[in-house]
Amino acid sequence: MRRRTSPACAGHGHATPGRPRARTRRATSCVRPGERLVEAQLIERFGVSRFNIRLALQDLSGEGLVEIHRNRGAQVRKISLAETIEITQVRMVLEGLVAAQAAERVTDAEASELDEIGLLMRRAVESGEHRRYSDLNHRLHGLVRAIAGHATADRLIGTLRAQLARHQFMLSLLPGRPQQSLPQHERIITAIRERDPAGAEAAMREHIASVIEVLRSLEENGERL
């Protein structure tokens, strides 16, 4: 079976701008869970010192993205479907809170931007551009967090999403998943645009609950992402 490559991996053949920690984080999304992160290769790829790479790996270990073993180095941590479900349950609560706050704070310009993303998402589904839809999905959730301006929730969600980056991308490619999630995203957009905090929170929680349902069905069927 051909290995799928997430959009986050594009352009990783050469050094990219950004801090060592951020660049090393991006590198982990391009490596299979359980595979080693070789310091020498990271140093060559990003053009930074061994000290900075080790600091970055220690940070990522603290976030649950990397495991560091004595005498064996670092590897991308494997996250089971059961743990993925637990993490997504926590995300559901946090992102519901963020959506509610976004509905309280949204400006007319931000509401228009949400509408534009929603339109682009519909076009992507209609044209079968699932990778494009995945990118827009990420953009929409990021904009909702930016509108909300809840720094603590944003930080925690960022850590949780980073742990699930590979699972989220693979979920977006499941047959029928974009068609299922599009109306959910549209309800989130509508509630925020109408400045309805309770409706926005309910719509966001409903959306992420549907992700949990898909994950549970995969777990029950013994499938793997």
mmCIF file with all atom_site columns, C-alpha atoms in Angstrom:
data_model
loop_
_atom_site.group_PDB
_atom_site.id
_atom_site.type_symbol
_atom_site.label_atom_id
_atom_site.label_alt_id
_atom_site.label_comp_id
_atom_site.label_asym_id
_atom_site.label_entity_id
_atom_site.label_seq_id
_atom_site.pdbx_PDB_ins_code
_atom_site.Cartn_x
_atom_site.Cartn_y
_atom_site.Cartn_z
_atom_site.occupancy
_atom_site.B_iso_or_equiv
_atom_site.pdbx_formal_charge
_atom_site.auth_seq_id
_atom_site.auth_comp_id
_atom_site.auth_asym_id
_atom_site.auth_atom_id
_atom_site.pdbx_PDB_model_num
ATOM 1   C CA . MET A 1 1   ? 0.000   0.000  0.000  1.00 0.00 ? 1   MET A CA 1
ATOM 2   C CA . ARG A 1 2   ? 1.348   3.372  -0.943 1.00 0.00 ? 2   ARG A CA 1
ATOM 3   C CA . ARG A 1 3   ? 2.274   5.517  2.010  1.00 0.00 ? 3   ARG A CA 1
ATOM 4   C CA . ARG A 1 4   ? 0.246   8.722  2.258  1.00 0.00 ? 4   ARG A CA 1
ATOM 5   C CA . THR A 1 5   ? 2.197   11.884 2.924  1.00 0.00 ? 5   THR A CA 1
ATOM 6   C CA . SER A 1 6   ? 0.562   14.651 4.881  1.00 0.00 ? 6   SER A CA 1
ATOM 7   C CA . PRO A 1 7   ? 0.630   18.187 3.481  1.00 0.00 ? 7   PRO A CA 1
ATOM 8   C CA . ALA A 1 8   ? 2.741   19.205 6.457  1.00 0.00 ? 8   ALA A CA 1
ATOM 9   C CA . CYS A 1 9   ? 5.574   17.140 5.015  1.00 0.00 ? 9   CYS A CA 1
ATOM 10  C CA . ALA A 1 10  ? 5.794   19.080 1.791  1.00 0.00 ? 10  ALA A CA 1
ATOM 11  C CA . GLY A 1 11  ? 9.116   20.777 1.322  1.00 0.00 ? 11  GLY A CA 1
ATOM 12  C CA . HIS A 1 12  ? 10.932  18.937 4.086  1.00 0.00 ? 12  HIS A CA 1
ATOM 13  C CA . GLY A 1 13  ? 13.797  17.954 1.888  1.00 0.00 ? 13  GLY A CA 1
ATOM 14  C CA . HIS A 1 14  ? 15.574  21.202 2.644  1.00 0.00 ? 14  HIS A CA 1
ATOM 15  C CA . ALA A 1 15  ? 16.074  23.453 5.631  1.00 0.00 ? 15  ALA A CA 1
ATOM 16  C CA . THR A 1 16  ? 13.065  25.613 6.399  1.00 0.00 ? 16  THR A CA 1
ATOM 17  C CA . PRO A 1 17  ? 12.768  28.813 8.403  1.00 0.00 ? 17  PRO A CA 1
ATOM 18  C CA . GLY A 1 18  ? 11.640  28.816 12.034 1.00 0.00 ? 18  GLY A CA 1
ATOM 19  C CA . ARG A 1 19  ? 12.915  27.825 15.444 1.00 0.00 ? 19  ARG A CA 1
ATOM 20  C CA . PRO A 1 20  ? 14.531  24.397 15.935 1.00 0.00 ? 20  PRO A CA 1
ATOM 21  C CA . ARG A 1 21  ? 11.637  23.222 18.108 1.00 0.00 ? 21  ARG A CA 1
ATOM 22  C CA . ALA A 1 22  ? 9.013   24.149 15.514 1.00 0.00 ? 22  ALA A CA 1
ATOM 23  C CA . ARG A 1 23  ? 11.014  22.627 12.689 1.00 0.00 ? 23  ARG A CA 1
ATOM 24  C CA . THR A 1 24  ? 11.654  19.423 14.623 1.00 0.00 ? 24  THR A CA 1
ATOM 25  C CA . ARG A 1 25  ? 7.937   19.237 15.448 1.00 0.00 ? 25  ARG A CA 1
ATOM 26  C CA . ARG A 1 26  ? 7.155   19.403 11.716 1.00 0.00 ? 26  ARG A CA 1
ATOM 27  C CA . ALA A 1 27  ? 9.693   16.676 11.049 1.00 0.00 ? 27  ALA A CA 1
ATOM 28  C CA . THR A 1 28  ? 7.929   14.317 13.474 1.00 0.00 ? 28  THR A CA 1
ATOM 29  C CA . SER A 1 29  ? 4.743   14.565 11.391 1.00 0.00 ? 29  SER A CA 1
ATOM 30  C CA . CYS A 1 30  ? 6.657   13.199 8.409  1.00 0.00 ? 30  CYS A CA 1
ATOM 31  C CA . VAL A 1 31  ? 7.990   10.099 10.185 1.00 0.00 ? 31  VAL A CA 1
ATOM 32  C CA . ARG A 1 32  ? 6.023   6.953  10.920 1.00 0.00 ? 32  ARG A CA 1
ATOM 33  C CA . PRO A 1 33  ? 5.196   6.340  14.600 1.00 0.00 ? 33  PRO A CA 1
ATOM 34  C CA . GLY A 1 34  ? 7.942   4.237  16.124 1.00 0.00 ? 34  GLY A CA 1
ATOM 35  C CA . GLU A 1 35  ? 10.608  5.371  13.662 1.00 0.00 ? 35  GLU A CA 1
ATOM 36  C CA . ARG A 1 36  ? 13.804  6.931  14.969 1.00 0.00 ? 36  ARG A CA 1
ATOM 37  C CA . LEU A 1 37  ? 14.605  10.616 14.790 1.00 0.00 ? 37  LEU A CA 1
ATOM 38  C CA . VAL A 1 38  ? 18.311  10.623 14.001 1.00 0.00 ? 38  VAL A CA 1
ATOM 39  C CA . GLU A 1 39  ? 20.069  13.686 15.412 1.00 0.00 ? 39  GLU A CA 1
ATOM 40  C CA . ALA A 1 40  ? 22.646  13.837 12.626 1.00 0.00 ? 40  ALA A CA 1
ATOM 41  C CA . GLN A 1 41  ? 19.917  13.888 9.978  1.00 0.00 ? 41  GLN A CA 1
ATOM 42  C CA . LEU A 1 42  ? 17.983  16.592 11.806 1.00 0.00 ? 42  LEU A CA 1
ATOM 43  C CA . ILE A 1 43  ? 21.122  18.702 12.162 1.00 0.00 ? 43  ILE A CA 1
ATOM 44  C CA . GLU A 1 44  ? 21.840  18.387 8.444  1.00 0.00 ? 44  GLU A CA 1
ATOM 45  C CA . ARG A 1 45  ? 18.243  19.076 7.450  1.00 0.00 ? 45  ARG A CA 1
ATOM 46  C CA . PHE A 1 46  ? 17.732  22.166 9.584  1.00 0.00 ? 46  PHE A CA 1
ATOM 47  C CA . GLY A 1 47  ? 21.248  23.544 9.880  1.00 0.00 ? 47  GLY A CA 1
ATOM 48  C CA . VAL A 1 48  ? 21.206  23.946 13.658 1.00 0.00 ? 48  VAL A CA 1
ATOM 49  C CA . SER A 1 49  ? 23.410  22.685 16.460 1.00 0.00 ? 49  SER A CA 1
ATOM 50  C CA . ARG A 1 50  ? 23.134  19.308 18.188 1.00 0.00 ? 50  ARG A CA 1
ATOM 51  C CA . PHE A 1 51  ? 22.396  21.191 21.424 1.00 0.00 ? 51  PHE A CA 1
ATOM 52  C CA . ASN A 1 52  ? 19.343  22.891 19.890 1.00 0.00 ? 52  ASN A CA 1
ATOM 53  C CA . ILE A 1 53  ? 18.093  19.642 18.367 1.00 0.00 ? 53  ILE A CA 1
ATOM 54  C CA . ARG A 1 54  ? 18.332  17.901 21.726 1.00 0.00 ? 54  ARG A CA 1
ATOM 55  C CA . LEU A 1 55  ? 16.478  20.740 23.440 1.00 0.00 ? 55  LEU A CA 1
ATOM 56  C CA . ALA A 1 56  ? 13.769  20.528 20.791 1.00 0.00 ? 56  ALA A CA 1
ATOM 57  C CA . LEU A 1 57  ? 13.446  16.768 21.237 1.00 0.00 ? 57  LEU A CA 1
ATOM 58  C CA . GLN A 1 58  ? 13.193  17.194 25.016 1.00 0.00 ? 58  GLN A CA 1
ATOM 59  C CA . ASP A 1 59  ? 10.379  19.729 24.539 1.00 0.00 ? 59  ASP A CA 1
ATOM 60  C CA . LEU A 1 60  ? 8.539   17.412 22.161 1.00 0.00 ? 60  LEU A CA 1
ATOM 61  C CA . SER A 1 61  ? 8.985   14.552 24.607 1.00 0.00 ? 61  SER A CA 1
ATOM 62  C CA . GLY A 1 62  ? 7.264   16.687 27.236 1.00 0.00 ? 62  GLY A CA 1
ATOM 63  C CA . GLU A 1 63  ? 4.351   17.202 24.836 1.00 0.00 ? 63  GLU A CA 1
ATOM 64  C CA . GLY A 1 64  ? 3.975   13.475 24.250 1.00 0.00 ? 64  GLY A CA 1
ATOM 65  C CA . LEU A 1 65  ? 5.129   13.599 20.631 1.00 0.00 ? 65  LEU A CA 1
ATOM 66  C CA . VAL A 1 66  ? 8.511   11.929 21.053 1.00 0.00 ? 66  VAL A CA 1
ATOM 67  C CA . GLU A 1 67  ? 9.946   9.187  23.244 1.00 0.00 ? 67  GLU A CA 1
ATOM 68  C CA . ILE A 1 68  ? 13.603  9.368  24.239 1.00 0.00 ? 68  ILE A CA 1
ATOM 69  C CA . HIS A 1 69  ? 15.319  6.119  25.225 1.00 0.00 ? 69  HIS A CA 1
ATOM 70  C CA . ARG A 1 70  ? 18.738  5.928  26.798 1.00 0.00 ? 70  ARG A CA 1
ATOM 71  C CA . ASN A 1 71  ? 21.311  4.543  24.344 1.00 0.00 ? 71  ASN A CA 1
ATOM 72  C CA . ARG A 1 72  ? 18.656  4.294  21.617 1.00 0.00 ? 72  ARG A CA 1
ATOM 73  C CA . GLY A 1 73  ? 17.875  7.943  20.959 1.00 0.00 ? 73  GLY A CA 1
ATOM 74  C CA . ALA A 1 74  ? 14.509  9.482  20.081 1.00 0.00 ? 74  ALA A CA 1
ATOM 75  C CA . GLN A 1 75  ? 11.564  8.125  18.156 1.00 0.00 ? 75  GLN A CA 1
ATOM 76  C CA . VAL A 1 76  ? 8.100   9.354  17.256 1.00 0.00 ? 76  VAL A CA 1
ATOM 77  C CA . ARG A 1 77  ? 5.707   8.086  19.918 1.00 0.00 ? 77  ARG A CA 1
ATOM 78  C CA . LYS A 1 78  ? 3.019   5.621  18.903 1.00 0.00 ? 78  LYS A CA 1
ATOM 79  C CA . ILE A 1 79  ? -0.446  6.763  19.949 1.00 0.00 ? 79  ILE A CA 1
ATOM 80  C CA . SER A 1 80  ? -3.079  4.059  20.152 1.00 0.00 ? 80  SER A CA 1
ATOM 81  C CA . LEU A 1 81  ? -6.654  4.482  18.964 1.00 0.00 ? 81  LEU A CA 1
ATOM 82  C CA . ALA A 1 82  ? -7.821  4.265  22.592 1.00 0.00 ? 82  ALA A CA 1
ATOM 83  C CA . GLU A 1 83  ? -5.555  7.157  23.570 1.00 0.00 ? 83  GLU A CA 1
ATOM 84  C CA . THR A 1 84  ? -6.556  9.046  20.434 1.00 0.00 ? 84  THR A CA 1
ATOM 85  C CA . ILE A 1 85  ? -10.184 8.838  21.550 1.00 0.00 ? 85  ILE A CA 1
ATOM 86  C CA . GLU A 1 86  ? -9.318  10.149 25.021 1.00 0.00 ? 86  GLU A CA 1
ATOM 87  C CA . ILE A 1 87  ? -7.344  13.057 23.588 1.00 0.00 ? 87  ILE A CA 1
ATOM 88  C CA . THR A 1 88  ? -10.183 13.897 21.213 1.00 0.00 ? 88  THR A CA 1
ATOM 89  C CA . GLN A 1 89  ? -12.658 13.904 24.115 1.00 0.00 ? 89  GLN A CA 1
ATOM 90  C CA . VAL A 1 90  ? -10.548 16.545 25.849 1.00 0.00 ? 90  VAL A CA 1
ATOM 91  C CA . ARG A 1 91  ? -10.323 18.492 22.588 1.00 0.00 ? 91  ARG A CA 1
ATOM 92  C CA . MET A 1 92  ? -14.117 18.441 22.337 1.00 0.00 ? 92  MET A CA 1
ATOM 93  C CA . VAL A 1 93  ? -14.487 20.276 25.641 1.00 0.00 ? 93  VAL A CA 1
ATOM 94  C CA . LEU A 1 94  ? -11.758 22.818 24.917 1.00 0.00 ? 94  LEU A CA 1
ATOM 95  C CA . GLU A 1 95  ? -12.806 23.549 21.352 1.00 0.00 ? 95  GLU A CA 1
ATOM 96  C CA . GLY A 1 96  ? -16.420 23.921 22.453 1.00 0.00 ? 96  GLY A CA 1
ATOM 97  C CA . LEU A 1 97  ? -15.298 26.561 24.945 1.00 0.00 ? 97  LEU A CA 1
ATOM 98  C CA . VAL A 1 98  ? -13.273 28.314 22.255 1.00 0.00 ? 98  VAL A CA 1
ATOM 99  C CA . ALA A 1 99  ? -16.174 28.312 19.779 1.00 0.00 ? 99  ALA A CA 1
ATOM 100 C CA . ALA A 1 100 ? -18.456 29.876 22.398 1.00 0.00 ? 100 ALA A CA 1
ATOM 101 C CA . GLN A 1 101 ? -15.938 32.620 23.098 1.00 0.00 ? 101 GLN A CA 1
ATOM 102 C CA . ALA A 1 102 ? -15.406 33.194 19.380 1.00 0.00 ? 102 ALA A CA 1
ATOM 103 C CA . ALA A 1 103 ? -19.157 33.803 19.014 1.00 0.00 ? 103 ALA A CA 1
ATOM 104 C CA . GLU A 1 104 ? -18.929 36.464 21.715 1.00 0.00 ? 104 GLU A CA 1
ATOM 105 C CA . ARG A 1 105 ? -15.944 38.231 20.157 1.00 0.00 ? 105 ARG A CA 1
ATOM 106 C CA . VAL A 1 106 ? -16.310 37.823 16.394 1.00 0.00 ? 106 VAL A CA 1
ATOM 107 C CA . THR A 1 107 ? -16.164 40.979 14.251 1.00 0.00 ? 107 THR A CA 1
ATOM 108 C CA . ASP A 1 108 ? -17.978 41.514 10.967 1.00 0.00 ? 108 ASP A CA 1
ATOM 109 C CA . ALA A 1 109 ? -14.699 41.101 9.064  1.00 0.00 ? 109 ALA A CA 1
ATOM 110 C CA . GLU A 1 110 ? -13.929 37.836 10.847 1.00 0.00 ? 110 GLU A CA 1
ATOM 111 C CA . ALA A 1 111 ? -17.458 36.581 10.189 1.00 0.00 ? 111 ALA A CA 1
ATOM 112 C CA . SER A 1 112 ? -16.915 37.250 6.487  1.00 0.00 ? 112 SER A CA 1
ATOM 113 C CA . GLU A 1 113 ? -13.647 35.321 6.591  1.00 0.00 ? 113 GLU A CA 1
ATOM 114 C CA . LEU A 1 114 ? -15.418 32.373 8.215  1.00 0.00 ? 114 LEU A CA 1
ATOM 115 C CA . ASP A 1 115 ? -18.061 32.473 5.473  1.00 0.00 ? 115 ASP A CA 1
ATOM 116 C CA . GLU A 1 116 ? -15.347 32.487 2.814  1.00 0.00 ? 116 GLU A CA 1
ATOM 117 C CA . ILE A 1 117 ? -13.654 29.417 4.298  1.00 0.00 ? 117 ILE A CA 1
ATOM 118 C CA . GLY A 1 118 ? -17.010 27.663 4.495  1.00 0.00 ? 118 GLY A CA 1
ATOM 119 C CA . LEU A 1 119 ? -17.643 28.363 0.813  1.00 0.00 ? 119 LEU A CA 1
ATOM 120 C CA . LEU A 1 120 ? -14.192 27.081 -0.141 1.00 0.00 ? 120 LEU A CA 1
ATOM 121 C CA . MET A 1 121 ? -14.775 23.931 1.915  1.00 0.00 ? 121 MET A CA 1
ATOM 122 C CA . ARG A 1 122 ? -18.048 23.259 0.074  1.00 0.00 ? 122 ARG A CA 1
ATOM 123 C CA . ARG A 1 123 ? -16.331 23.734 -3.279 1.00 0.00 ? 123 ARG A CA 1
ATOM 124 C CA . ALA A 1 124 ? -13.533 21.379 -2.229 1.00 0.00 ? 124 ALA A CA 1
ATOM 125 C CA . VAL A 1 125 ? -16.057 18.673 -1.298 1.00 0.00 ? 125 VAL A CA 1
ATOM 126 C CA . GLU A 1 126 ? -18.038 19.121 -4.509 1.00 0.00 ? 126 GLU A CA 1
ATOM 127 C CA . SER A 1 127 ? -14.870 18.814 -6.609 1.00 0.00 ? 127 SER A CA 1
ATOM 128 C CA . GLY A 1 128 ? -13.477 15.889 -4.604 1.00 0.00 ? 128 GLY A CA 1
ATOM 129 C CA . GLU A 1 129 ? -10.400 17.832 -3.440 1.00 0.00 ? 129 GLU A CA 1
ATOM 130 C CA . HIS A 1 130 ? -10.040 16.079 -0.100 1.00 0.00 ? 130 HIS A CA 1
ATOM 131 C CA . ARG A 1 131 ? -6.518  17.274 0.647  1.00 0.00 ? 131 ARG A CA 1
ATOM 132 C CA . ARG A 1 132 ? -7.657  20.824 -0.029 1.00 0.00 ? 132 ARG A CA 1
ATOM 133 C CA . TYR A 1 133 ? -10.581 20.234 2.304  1.00 0.00 ? 133 TYR A CA 1
ATOM 134 C CA . SER A 1 134 ? -8.207  18.991 5.010  1.00 0.00 ? 134 SER A CA 1
ATOM 135 C CA . ASP A 1 135 ? -6.137  22.185 4.690  1.00 0.00 ? 135 ASP A CA 1
ATOM 136 C CA . LEU A 1 136 ? -9.265  24.350 4.915  1.00 0.00 ? 136 LEU A CA 1
ATOM 137 C CA . ASN A 1 137 ? -10.464 22.377 7.926  1.00 0.00 ? 137 ASN A CA 1
ATOM 138 C CA . HIS A 1 138 ? -7.214  23.181 9.690  1.00 0.00 ? 138 HIS A CA 1
ATOM 139 C CA . ARG A 1 139 ? -7.518  26.839 8.654  1.00 0.00 ? 139 ARG A CA 1
ATOM 140 C CA . LEU A 1 140 ? -11.088 27.095 9.944  1.00 0.00 ? 140 LEU A CA 1
ATOM 141 C CA . HIS A 1 141 ? -10.289 25.690 13.371 1.00 0.00 ? 141 HIS A CA 1
ATOM 142 C CA . GLY A 1 142 ? -7.250  27.959 13.585 1.00 0.00 ? 142 GLY A CA 1
ATOM 143 C CA . LEU A 1 143 ? -9.339  31.026 12.752 1.00 0.00 ? 143 LEU A CA 1
ATOM 144 C CA . VAL A 1 144 ? -11.947 30.128 15.379 1.00 0.00 ? 144 VAL A CA 1
ATOM 145 C CA . ARG A 1 145 ? -9.184  29.902 17.978 1.00 0.00 ? 145 ARG A CA 1
ATOM 146 C CA . ALA A 1 146 ? -7.709  33.220 16.822 1.00 0.00 ? 146 ALA A CA 1
ATOM 147 C CA . ILE A 1 147 ? -11.097 34.942 17.063 1.00 0.00 ? 147 ILE A CA 1
ATOM 148 C CA . ALA A 1 148 ? -11.676 33.542 20.552 1.00 0.00 ? 148 ALA A CA 1
ATOM 149 C CA . GLY A 1 149 ? -8.324  34.773 21.807 1.00 0.00 ? 149 GLY A CA 1
ATOM 150 C CA . HIS A 1 150 ? -8.271  32.248 24.669 1.00 0.00 ? 150 HIS A CA 1
ATOM 151 C CA . ALA A 1 151 ? -4.525  31.824 25.098 1.00 0.00 ? 151 ALA A CA 1
ATOM 152 C CA . THR A 1 152 ? -4.615  28.923 27.554 1.00 0.00 ? 152 THR A CA 1
ATOM 153 C CA . ALA A 1 153 ? -7.134  26.885 25.584 1.00 0.00 ? 153 ALA A CA 1
ATOM 154 C CA . ASP A 1 154 ? -5.260  27.646 22.371 1.00 0.00 ? 154 ASP A CA 1
ATOM 155 C CA . ARG A 1 155 ? -2.008  26.344 23.854 1.00 0.00 ? 155 ARG A CA 1
ATOM 156 C CA . LEU A 1 156 ? -3.591  23.160 25.171 1.00 0.00 ? 156 LEU A CA 1
ATOM 157 C CA . ILE A 1 157 ? -5.451  22.494 21.915 1.00 0.00 ? 157 ILE A CA 1
ATOM 158 C CA . GLY A 1 158 ? -2.214  23.022 19.988 1.00 0.00 ? 158 GLY A CA 1
ATOM 159 C CA . THR A 1 159 ? -0.487  20.353 22.051 1.00 0.00 ? 159 THR A CA 1
ATOM 160 C CA . LEU A 1 160 ? -3.381  17.897 21.676 1.00 0.00 ? 160 LEU A CA 1
ATOM 161 C CA . ARG A 1 161 ? -3.711  18.480 17.930 1.00 0.00 ? 161 ARG A CA 1
ATOM 162 C CA . ALA A 1 162 ? 0.029   17.975 17.469 1.00 0.00 ? 162 ALA A CA 1
ATOM 163 C CA . GLN A 1 163 ? -0.253  14.525 19.066 1.00 0.00 ? 163 GLN A CA 1
ATOM 164 C CA . LEU A 1 164 ? -3.049  13.641 16.638 1.00 0.00 ? 164 LEU A CA 1
ATOM 165 C CA . ALA A 1 165 ? -1.726  15.298 13.468 1.00 0.00 ? 165 ALA A CA 1
ATOM 166 C CA . ARG A 1 166 ? -1.292  12.030 11.585 1.00 0.00 ? 166 ARG A CA 1
ATOM 167 C CA . HIS A 1 167 ? -4.649  10.637 12.733 1.00 0.00 ? 167 HIS A CA 1
ATOM 168 C CA . GLN A 1 168 ? -6.471  13.834 11.769 1.00 0.00 ? 168 GLN A CA 1
ATOM 169 C CA . PHE A 1 169 ? -5.027  13.803 8.278  1.00 0.00 ? 169 PHE A CA 1
ATOM 170 C CA . MET A 1 170 ? -5.824  10.141 7.714  1.00 0.00 ? 170 MET A CA 1
ATOM 171 C CA . LEU A 1 171 ? -9.367  10.632 9.048  1.00 0.00 ? 171 LEU A CA 1
ATOM 172 C CA . SER A 1 172 ? -9.932  13.400 6.508  1.00 0.00 ? 172 SER A CA 1
ATOM 173 C CA . LEU A 1 173 ? -9.174  10.905 3.712  1.00 0.00 ? 173 LEU A CA 1
ATOM 174 C CA . LEU A 1 174 ? -11.690 8.282  4.868  1.00 0.00 ? 174 LEU A CA 1
ATOM 175 C CA . PRO A 1 175 ? -14.427 7.764  2.243  1.00 0.00 ? 175 PRO A CA 1
ATOM 176 C CA . GLY A 1 176 ? -17.396 10.030 2.931  1.00 0.00 ? 176 GLY A CA 1
ATOM 177 C CA . ARG A 1 177 ? -15.780 11.848 5.849  1.00 0.00 ? 177 ARG A CA 1
ATOM 178 C CA . PRO A 1 178 ? -15.599 15.317 4.175  1.00 0.00 ? 178 PRO A CA 1
ATOM 179 C CA . GLN A 1 179 ? -19.253 15.047 3.128  1.00 0.00 ? 179 GLN A CA 1
ATOM 180 C CA . GLN A 1 180 ? -20.177 14.199 6.708  1.00 0.00 ? 180 GLN A CA 1
ATOM 181 C CA . SER A 1 181 ? -18.154 16.938 8.374  1.00 0.00 ? 181 SER A CA 1
ATOM 182 C CA . LEU A 1 182 ? -18.972 19.773 5.926  1.00 0.00 ? 182 LEU A CA 1
ATOM 183 C CA . PRO A 1 183 ? -22.474 20.509 7.298  1.00 0.00 ? 183 PRO A CA 1
ATOM 184 C CA . GLN A 1 184 ? -21.045 20.295 10.820 1.00 0.00 ? 184 GLN A CA 1
ATOM 185 C CA . HIS A 1 185 ? -18.486 22.972 9.974  1.00 0.00 ? 185 HIS A CA 1
ATOM 186 C CA . GLU A 1 186 ? -21.167 25.073 8.346  1.00 0.00 ? 186 GLU A CA 1
ATOM 187 C CA . ARG A 1 187 ? -23.254 24.942 11.535 1.00 0.00 ? 187 ARG A CA 1
ATOM 188 C CA . ILE A 1 188 ? -20.224 26.090 13.554 1.00 0.00 ? 188 ILE A CA 1
ATOM 189 C CA . ILE A 1 189 ? -19.697 28.996 11.166 1.00 0.00 ? 189 ILE A CA 1
ATOM 190 C CA . THR A 1 190 ? -23.377 29.989 11.251 1.00 0.00 ? 190 THR A CA 1
ATOM 191 C CA . ALA A 1 191 ? -23.543 29.983 15.053 1.00 0.00 ? 191 ALA A CA 1
ATOM 192 C CA . ILE A 1 192 ? -20.381 32.070 15.417 1.00 0.00 ? 192 ILE A CA 1
ATOM 193 C CA . ARG A 1 193 ? -21.495 34.498 12.703 1.00 0.00 ? 193 ARG A CA 1
ATOM 194 C CA . GLU A 1 194 ? -24.860 34.875 14.444 1.00 0.00 ? 194 GLU A CA 1
ATOM 195 C CA . ARG A 1 195 ? -23.050 35.490 17.731 1.00 0.00 ? 195 ARG A CA 1
ATOM 196 C CA . ASP A 1 196 ? -24.715 32.539 19.424 1.00 0.00 ? 196 ASP A CA 1
ATOM 197 C CA . PRO A 1 197 ? -22.236 31.198 22.046 1.00 0.00 ? 197 PRO A CA 1
ATOM 198 C CA . ALA A 1 198 ? -24.403 28.269 23.167 1.00 0.00 ? 198 ALA A CA 1
ATOM 199 C CA . GLY A 1 199 ? -25.116 27.266 19.567 1.00 0.00 ? 199 GLY A CA 1
ATOM 200 C CA . ALA A 1 200 ? -21.445 27.566 18.597 1.00 0.00 ? 200 ALA A CA 1
ATOM 201 C CA . GLU A 1 201 ? -20.326 25.401 21.506 1.00 0.00 ? 201 GLU A CA 1
ATOM 202 C CA . ALA A 1 202 ? -22.990 22.781 20.756 1.00 0.00 ? 202 ALA A CA 1
ATOM 203 C CA . ALA A 1 203 ? -22.082 22.727 17.047 1.00 0.00 ? 203 ALA A CA 1
ATOM 204 C CA . MET A 1 204 ? -18.387 22.327 17.780 1.00 0.00 ? 204 MET A CA 1
ATOM 205 C CA . ARG A 1 205 ? -18.957 19.575 20.310 1.00 0.00 ? 205 ARG A CA 1
ATOM 206 C CA . GLU A 1 206 ? -21.269 17.779 17.878 1.00 0.00 ? 206 GLU A CA 1
ATOM 207 C CA . HIS A 1 207 ? -18.577 17.976 15.198 1.00 0.00 ? 207 HIS A CA 1
ATOM 208 C CA . ILE A 1 208 ? -15.818 16.561 17.385 1.00 0.00 ? 208 ILE A CA 1
ATOM 209 C CA . ALA A 1 209 ? -18.187 13.954 18.855 1.00 0.00 ? 209 ALA A CA 1
ATOM 210 C CA . SER A 1 210 ? -18.630 12.645 15.308 1.00 0.00 ? 210 SER A CA 1
ATOM 211 C CA . VAL A 1 211 ? -14.850 12.254 15.069 1.00 0.00 ? 211 VAL A CA 1
ATOM 212 C CA . ILE A 1 212 ? -14.920 10.210 18.268 1.00 0.00 ? 212 ILE A CA 1
ATOM 213 C CA . GLU A 1 213 ? -17.662 7.999  16.785 1.00 0.00 ? 213 GLU A CA 1
ATOM 214 C CA . VAL A 1 214 ? -15.518 7.301  13.721 1.00 0.00 ? 214 VAL A CA 1
ATOM 215 C CA . LEU A 1 215 ? -12.514 6.478  15.904 1.00 0.00 ? 215 LEU A CA 1
ATOM 216 C CA . ARG A 1 216 ? -14.592 4.124  18.065 1.00 0.00 ? 216 ARG A CA 1
ATOM 217 C CA . SER A 1 217 ? -15.897 2.314  14.989 1.00 0.00 ? 217 SER A CA 1
ATOM 218 C CA . LEU A 1 218 ? -12.336 1.836  13.782 1.00 0.00 ? 218 LEU A CA 1
ATOM 219 C CA . GLU A 1 219 ? -11.306 0.523  17.207 1.00 0.00 ? 219 GLU A CA 1
ATOM 220 C CA . GLU A 1 220 ? -14.248 -1.902 17.328 1.00 0.00 ? 220 GLU A CA 1
ATOM 221 C CA . ASN A 1 221 ? -13.384 -3.200 13.852 1.00 0.00 ? 221 ASN A CA 1
ATOM 222 C CA . GLY A 1 222 ? -9.741  -3.636 14.797 1.00 0.00 ? 222 GLY A CA 1
ATOM 223 C CA . GLU A 1 223 ? -8.623  -1.166 12.133 1.00 0.00 ? 223 GLU A CA 1
ATOM 224 C CA . ARG A 1 224 ? -5.643  1.144  12.298 1.00 0.00 ? 224 ARG A CA 1
ATOM 225 C CA . LEU A 1 225 ? -5.042  4.636  10.968 1.00 0.00 ? 225 LEU A CA 1
#
